[in-house]
Coordinates of C-alpha atoms and ligand atoms in Angstrom, one line a residue:
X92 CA 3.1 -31.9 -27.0
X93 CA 1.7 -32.8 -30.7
X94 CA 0.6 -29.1 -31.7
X95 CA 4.2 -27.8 -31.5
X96 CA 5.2 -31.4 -33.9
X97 CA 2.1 -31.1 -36.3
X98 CA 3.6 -28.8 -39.5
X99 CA 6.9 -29.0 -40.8
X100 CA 7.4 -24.9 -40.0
X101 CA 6.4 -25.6 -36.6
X102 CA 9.0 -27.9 -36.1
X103 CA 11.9 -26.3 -37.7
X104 CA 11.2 -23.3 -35.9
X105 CA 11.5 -25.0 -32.1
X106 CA 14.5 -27.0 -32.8
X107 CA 16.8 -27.1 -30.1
X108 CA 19.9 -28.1 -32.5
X109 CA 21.0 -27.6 -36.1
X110 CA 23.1 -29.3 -38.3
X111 CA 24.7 -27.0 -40.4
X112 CA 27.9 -27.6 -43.1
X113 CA 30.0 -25.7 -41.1
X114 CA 29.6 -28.5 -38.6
X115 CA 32.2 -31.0 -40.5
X116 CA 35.3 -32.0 -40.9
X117 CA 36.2 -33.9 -43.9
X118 CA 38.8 -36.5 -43.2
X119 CA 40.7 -37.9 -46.3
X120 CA 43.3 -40.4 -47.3
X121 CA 46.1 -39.3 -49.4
X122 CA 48.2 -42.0 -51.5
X123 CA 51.3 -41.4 -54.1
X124 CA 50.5 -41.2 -57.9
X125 CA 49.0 -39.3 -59.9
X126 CA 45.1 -39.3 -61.0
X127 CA 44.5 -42.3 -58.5
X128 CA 41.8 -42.7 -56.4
X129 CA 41.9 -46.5 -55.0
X130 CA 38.7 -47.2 -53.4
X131 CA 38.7 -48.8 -49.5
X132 CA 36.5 -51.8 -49.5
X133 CA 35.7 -51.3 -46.0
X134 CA 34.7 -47.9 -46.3
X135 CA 32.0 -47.9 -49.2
X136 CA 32.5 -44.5 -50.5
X137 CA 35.5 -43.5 -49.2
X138 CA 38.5 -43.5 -51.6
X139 CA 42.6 -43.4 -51.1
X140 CA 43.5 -40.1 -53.1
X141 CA 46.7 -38.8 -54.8
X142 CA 47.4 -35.4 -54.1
X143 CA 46.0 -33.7 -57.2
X144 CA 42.8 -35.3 -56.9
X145 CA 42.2 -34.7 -53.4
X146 CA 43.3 -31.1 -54.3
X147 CA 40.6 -30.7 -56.7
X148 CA 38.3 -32.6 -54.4
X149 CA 39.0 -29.8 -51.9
X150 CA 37.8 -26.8 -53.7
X151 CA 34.5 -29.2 -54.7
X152 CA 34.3 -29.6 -50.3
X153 CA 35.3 -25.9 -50.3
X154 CA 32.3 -25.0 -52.5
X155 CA 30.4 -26.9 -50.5
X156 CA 30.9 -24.8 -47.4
X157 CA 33.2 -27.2 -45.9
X158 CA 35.6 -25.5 -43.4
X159 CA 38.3 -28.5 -42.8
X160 CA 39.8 -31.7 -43.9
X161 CA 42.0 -33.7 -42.2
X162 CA 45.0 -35.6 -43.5
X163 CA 45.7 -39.6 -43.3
X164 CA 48.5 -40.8 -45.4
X165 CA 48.6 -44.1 -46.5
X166 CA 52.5 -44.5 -46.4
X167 CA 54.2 -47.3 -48.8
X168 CA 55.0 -50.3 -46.8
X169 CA 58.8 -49.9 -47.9
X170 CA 59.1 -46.2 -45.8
X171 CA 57.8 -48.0 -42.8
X172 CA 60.5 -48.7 -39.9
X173 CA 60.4 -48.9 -36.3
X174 CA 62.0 -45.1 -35.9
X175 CA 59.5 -43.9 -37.8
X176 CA 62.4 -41.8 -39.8
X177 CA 59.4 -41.1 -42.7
X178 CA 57.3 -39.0 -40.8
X179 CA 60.3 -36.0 -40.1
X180 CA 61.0 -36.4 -44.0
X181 CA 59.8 -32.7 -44.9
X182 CA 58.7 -34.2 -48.3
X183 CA 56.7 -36.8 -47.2
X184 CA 53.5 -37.5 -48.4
X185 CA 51.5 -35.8 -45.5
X186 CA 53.9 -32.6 -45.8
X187 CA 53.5 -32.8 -50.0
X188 CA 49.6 -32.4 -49.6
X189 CA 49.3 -29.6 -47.5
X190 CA 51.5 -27.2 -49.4
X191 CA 49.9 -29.0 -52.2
X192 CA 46.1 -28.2 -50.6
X193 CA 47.7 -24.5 -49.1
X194 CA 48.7 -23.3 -52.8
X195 CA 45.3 -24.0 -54.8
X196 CA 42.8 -23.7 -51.2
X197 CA 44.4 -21.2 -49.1
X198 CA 40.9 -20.8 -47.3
X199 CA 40.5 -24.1 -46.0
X200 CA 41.0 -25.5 -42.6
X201 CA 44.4 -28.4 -43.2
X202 CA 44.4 -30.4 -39.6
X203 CA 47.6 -33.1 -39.7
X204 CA 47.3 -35.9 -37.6
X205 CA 49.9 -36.5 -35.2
X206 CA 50.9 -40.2 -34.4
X207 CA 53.0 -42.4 -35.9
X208 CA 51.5 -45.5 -37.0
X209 CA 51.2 -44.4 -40.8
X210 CA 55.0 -44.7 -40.7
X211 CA 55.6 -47.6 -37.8
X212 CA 56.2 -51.3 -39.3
X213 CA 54.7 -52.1 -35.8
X214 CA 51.7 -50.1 -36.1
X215 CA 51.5 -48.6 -33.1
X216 CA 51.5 -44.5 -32.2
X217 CA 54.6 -44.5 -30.3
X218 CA 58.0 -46.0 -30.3
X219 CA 58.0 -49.9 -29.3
X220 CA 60.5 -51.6 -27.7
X221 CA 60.5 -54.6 -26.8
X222 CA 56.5 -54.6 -26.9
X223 CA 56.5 -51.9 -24.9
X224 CA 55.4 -48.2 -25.7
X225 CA 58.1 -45.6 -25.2
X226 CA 56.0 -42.6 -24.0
X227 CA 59.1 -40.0 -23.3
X228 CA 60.6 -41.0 -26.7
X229 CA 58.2 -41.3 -28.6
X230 CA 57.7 -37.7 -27.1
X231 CA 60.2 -36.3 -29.3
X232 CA 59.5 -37.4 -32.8
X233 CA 56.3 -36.7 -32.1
X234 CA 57.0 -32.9 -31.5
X235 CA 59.5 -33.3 -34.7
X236 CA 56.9 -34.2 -36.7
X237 CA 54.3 -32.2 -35.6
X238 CA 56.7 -29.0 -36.2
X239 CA 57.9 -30.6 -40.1
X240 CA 54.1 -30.8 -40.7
X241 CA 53.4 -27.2 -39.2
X242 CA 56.4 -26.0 -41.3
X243 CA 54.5 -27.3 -44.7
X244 CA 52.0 -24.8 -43.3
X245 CA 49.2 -26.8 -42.2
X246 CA 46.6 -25.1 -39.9
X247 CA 46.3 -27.4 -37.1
X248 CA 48.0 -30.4 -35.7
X249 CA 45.7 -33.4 -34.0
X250 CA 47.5 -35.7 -31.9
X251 CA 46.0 -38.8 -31.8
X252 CA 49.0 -40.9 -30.3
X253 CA 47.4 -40.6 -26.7
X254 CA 51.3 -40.3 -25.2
X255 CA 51.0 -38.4 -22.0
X256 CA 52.3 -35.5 -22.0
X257 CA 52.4 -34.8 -25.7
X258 CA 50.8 -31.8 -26.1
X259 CA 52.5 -29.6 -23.7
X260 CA 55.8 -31.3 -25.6
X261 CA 54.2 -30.4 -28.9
X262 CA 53.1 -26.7 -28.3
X263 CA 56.6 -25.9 -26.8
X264 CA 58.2 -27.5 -29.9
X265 CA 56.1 -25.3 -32.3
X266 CA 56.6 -22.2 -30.8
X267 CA 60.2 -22.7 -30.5
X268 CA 60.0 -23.4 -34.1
X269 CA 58.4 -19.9 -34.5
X270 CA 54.8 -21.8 -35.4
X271 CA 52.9 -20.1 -32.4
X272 CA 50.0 -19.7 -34.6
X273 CA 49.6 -23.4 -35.5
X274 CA 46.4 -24.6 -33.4
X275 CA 46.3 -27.8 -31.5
X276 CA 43.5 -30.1 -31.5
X277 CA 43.5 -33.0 -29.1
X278 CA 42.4 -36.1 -29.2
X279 CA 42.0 -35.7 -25.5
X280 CA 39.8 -38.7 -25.0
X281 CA 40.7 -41.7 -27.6
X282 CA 39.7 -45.2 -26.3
X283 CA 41.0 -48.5 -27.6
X284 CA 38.0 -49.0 -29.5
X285 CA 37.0 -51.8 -31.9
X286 CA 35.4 -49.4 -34.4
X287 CA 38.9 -48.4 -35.5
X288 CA 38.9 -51.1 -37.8
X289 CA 38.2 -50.0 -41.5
X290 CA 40.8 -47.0 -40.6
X291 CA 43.5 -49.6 -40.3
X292 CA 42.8 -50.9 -43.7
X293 CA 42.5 -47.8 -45.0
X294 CA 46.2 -47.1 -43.8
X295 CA 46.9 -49.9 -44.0
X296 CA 48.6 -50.5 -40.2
X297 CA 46.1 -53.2 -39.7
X298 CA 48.3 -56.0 -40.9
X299 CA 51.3 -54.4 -39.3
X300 CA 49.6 -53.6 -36.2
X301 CA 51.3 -55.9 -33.2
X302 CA 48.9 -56.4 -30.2
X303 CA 46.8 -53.6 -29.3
X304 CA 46.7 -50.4 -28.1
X305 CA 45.1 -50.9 -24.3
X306 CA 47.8 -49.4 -22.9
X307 CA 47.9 -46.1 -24.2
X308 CA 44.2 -45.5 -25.1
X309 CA 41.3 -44.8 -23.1
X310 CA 39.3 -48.0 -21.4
X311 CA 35.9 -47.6 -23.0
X312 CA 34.5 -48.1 -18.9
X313 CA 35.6 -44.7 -18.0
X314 CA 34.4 -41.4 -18.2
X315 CA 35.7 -39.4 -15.1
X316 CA 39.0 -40.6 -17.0
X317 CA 38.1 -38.3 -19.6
X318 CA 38.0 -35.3 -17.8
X319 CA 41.4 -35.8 -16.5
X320 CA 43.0 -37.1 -19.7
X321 CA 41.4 -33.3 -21.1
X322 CA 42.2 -31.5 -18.0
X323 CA 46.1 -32.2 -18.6
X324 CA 46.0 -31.2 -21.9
X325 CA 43.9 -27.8 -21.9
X326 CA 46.0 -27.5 -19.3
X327 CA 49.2 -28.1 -21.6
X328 CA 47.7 -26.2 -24.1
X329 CA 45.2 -27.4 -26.5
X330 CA 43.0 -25.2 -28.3
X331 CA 40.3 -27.8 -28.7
X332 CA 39.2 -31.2 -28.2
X333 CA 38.6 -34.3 -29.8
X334 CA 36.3 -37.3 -28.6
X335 CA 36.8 -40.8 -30.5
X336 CA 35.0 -42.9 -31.1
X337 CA 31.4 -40.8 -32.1
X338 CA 28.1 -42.5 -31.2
X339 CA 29.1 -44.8 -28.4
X340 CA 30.5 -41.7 -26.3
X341 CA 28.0 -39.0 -26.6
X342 CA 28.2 -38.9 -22.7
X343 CA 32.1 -38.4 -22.9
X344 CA 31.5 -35.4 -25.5
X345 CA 28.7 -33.5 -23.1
X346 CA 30.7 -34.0 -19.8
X347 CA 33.8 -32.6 -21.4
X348 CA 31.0 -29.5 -22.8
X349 CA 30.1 -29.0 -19.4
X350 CA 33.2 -29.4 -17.9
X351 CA 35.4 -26.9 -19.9
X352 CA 33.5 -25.1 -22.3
X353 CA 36.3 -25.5 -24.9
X354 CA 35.6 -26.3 -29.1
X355 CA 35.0 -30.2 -28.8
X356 CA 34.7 -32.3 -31.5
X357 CA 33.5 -36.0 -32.3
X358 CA 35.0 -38.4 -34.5
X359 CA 32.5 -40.3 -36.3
X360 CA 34.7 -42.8 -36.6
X361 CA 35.5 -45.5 -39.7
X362 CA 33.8 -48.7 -38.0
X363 CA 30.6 -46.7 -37.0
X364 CA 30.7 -44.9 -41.0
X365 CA 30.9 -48.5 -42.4
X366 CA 27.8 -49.8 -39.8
X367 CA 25.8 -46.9 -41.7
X368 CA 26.9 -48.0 -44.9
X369 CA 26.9 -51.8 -45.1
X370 CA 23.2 -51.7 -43.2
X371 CA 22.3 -49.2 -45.9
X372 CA 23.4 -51.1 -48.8
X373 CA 21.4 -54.1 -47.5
X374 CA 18.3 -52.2 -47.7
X375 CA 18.2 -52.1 -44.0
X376 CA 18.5 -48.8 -43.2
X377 CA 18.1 -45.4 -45.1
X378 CA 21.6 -44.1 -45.5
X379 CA 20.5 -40.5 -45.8
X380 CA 18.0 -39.7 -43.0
X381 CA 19.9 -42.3 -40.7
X382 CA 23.4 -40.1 -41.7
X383 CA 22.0 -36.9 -40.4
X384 CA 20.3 -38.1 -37.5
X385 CA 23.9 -39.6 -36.1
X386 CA 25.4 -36.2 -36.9
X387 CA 22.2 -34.1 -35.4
X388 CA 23.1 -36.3 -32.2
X389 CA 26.8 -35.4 -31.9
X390 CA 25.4 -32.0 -32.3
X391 CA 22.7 -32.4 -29.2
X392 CA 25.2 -34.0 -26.9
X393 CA 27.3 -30.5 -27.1
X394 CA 29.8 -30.9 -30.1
X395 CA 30.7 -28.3 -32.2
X396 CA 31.5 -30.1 -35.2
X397 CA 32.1 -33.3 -36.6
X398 CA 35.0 -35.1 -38.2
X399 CA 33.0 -37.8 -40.9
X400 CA 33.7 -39.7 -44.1
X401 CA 30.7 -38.8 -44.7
X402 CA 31.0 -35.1 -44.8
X403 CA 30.6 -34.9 -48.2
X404 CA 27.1 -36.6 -48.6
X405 CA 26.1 -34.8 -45.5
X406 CA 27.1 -31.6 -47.2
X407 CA 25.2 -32.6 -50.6
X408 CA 21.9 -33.2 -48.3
X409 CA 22.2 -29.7 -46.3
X410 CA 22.5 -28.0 -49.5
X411 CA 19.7 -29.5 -50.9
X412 CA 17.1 -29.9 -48.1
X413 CA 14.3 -27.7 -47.6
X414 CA 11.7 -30.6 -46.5
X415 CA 13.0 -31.5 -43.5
Ligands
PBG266 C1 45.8 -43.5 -35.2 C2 44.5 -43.2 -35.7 C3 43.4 -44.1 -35.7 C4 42.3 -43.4 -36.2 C5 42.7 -42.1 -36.4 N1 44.1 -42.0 -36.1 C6 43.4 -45.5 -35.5 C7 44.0 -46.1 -34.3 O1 44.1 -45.4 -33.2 O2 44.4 -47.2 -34.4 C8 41.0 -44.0 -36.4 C9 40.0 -43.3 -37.1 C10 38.9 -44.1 -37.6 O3 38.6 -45.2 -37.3 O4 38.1 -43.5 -38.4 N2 46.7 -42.5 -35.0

């Protein structure tokens, strides 16, 4: 087995999998101002950005060769109410970035996320009454808002709310809207994970957040889950697929591979981007090598692309690496 390992042109030219920049997805938060970038202390790295910086920051990603970025807002805590009324405001701060993003980057790939805890004082995805989660109303501002974000003339709409039935709901709502070209990708398998964490801060949903969210995403003890949670929505219409968290559910990402053949992403997710960075900043790991062997896994496992924080760096390292 060693004479196929011994030089580095030996080993680069068996290699079963490549990581490549065309592999990620660039996940950003946006924040009101102007010239701001607010740094997220538990996300070393990562920064809250107004619209014209992440703008420019877009054509630097562009230039990079990165395809996509995905939009978080972090909403002021005064537009937050439990009807979620800010995220069908055509203005809002989601909607102001992606025309913003569409008018200077026209090339690049704008996914909205679709769920709404950025704009919930409960911080949950769905309506809540009571404590409970209103699935068939939440339903419909759900589709609203996916079809006010579509309307700004974002690319793709992710919906990461885990309702059932959402994304038959949504795809009929866009079309009727005359947005049939708008893709959908699903966040078919999303478990109530623990690695969420640094997200909520970044959002800031975490102090708001009442309970959990156990009974809407996926218990991280089941996989056959999975393939019926995807099942319902390729069979409701998604274009592609999202598994969340990354690492701990390779298995999820290759059984849904196998299973449907469809474009499935992973979600290297906040808590497992933090792990990399904290251990790294301790000197106990090597941030760089150690990044792109967790995004060469994803790859292995069967996904065709990645949504990171750390895009960027990995970007910066693929353009510069011949010694690998
Ligand atoms: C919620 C949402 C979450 C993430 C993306 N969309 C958090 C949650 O479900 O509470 C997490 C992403 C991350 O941790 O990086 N709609």
């Amino acid at each position: 087995m060693r004479r196929n390992r011994r030089t580095p042109w030996s080993r680069q030219l068996v290699a079963e999998n490549r990581l490549s920049v065309y592999d990620l997805i660039w996940p950003v938060f946006v924040i009101e101002g102007e010239n701001k970038r607010e740094p997220v202390p538990s996300l070393p790295g990562v920064e809250r950005l107004s619209i014209d910086v992440l703008v420019s920051m877009t054509e630097d990603a562009s230039s990079l060769g990165i395809l996509a970025v995905m939009l978080f807002p972090c909403v002021d805590s005064e537009l937050k109410a439990p009807d979620c009324a800010e995220a069908l405001n055509p203005d809002n701060l989601v909607c102001r970035a992606v025309r913003a993003m569409k008018a200077t980057c026209p090339g690049i790939g704008v996914i909205c996320d679709v769920a709404l805890d950025p704009f919930n004082s409960d911080g949950h995805d769905g309506l809540v009454r009571g404590g409970e989660i209103l699935n068939d109303e939440s339903l419909e501002i759900l589709c609203a808002q996916a079809v006010v974000q579509g309307m700004a003339g974002c690319d793709a709409v992710a919906p990461s709310d885990m309702m059932d039935g959402r994304i038959g709901a949504i795809r009929d709502a866009l079309d009727t809207a005359n947005l049939q070209s708008v893709q959908i990708m699903s966040y078919a398998a999303k478990y109530a994970s623990a690695f969420y964490g640094p997200f909520r801060d970044a959002v800031g949903s975490a102090g708001s957040l009442k309970g959990n969210k156990k009974t809407y995403q996926m218990d991280p003890a089941n996989s056959d889950e999975a393939i019926r949670e995807a099942a319902l929505d390729i069979q409701e219409g998604a274009d592609m697929l999202i598994v969340k968290p990354g690492l701990p559910y390779l298995d999820i990402v290759s059984r849904l591979k196998g299973a449907f053949a469809l474009p499935t992403f992973t979600y290297h997710v906040s808590g497992e981007y933090a792990m990399l960075k904290a251990a790294s900043q301790k000197g106990w790991l090597e941030y760089d090598t150690a990044l792109i062997e967790t995004l060469l896994a994803f790859k292995r496992a069967g996904a065709d692309g990645i949504i990171s924080y750390a895009a960027l760096d990995a970007a910066r390292l693929l353009a510069g690496r011949h010694k690998h």
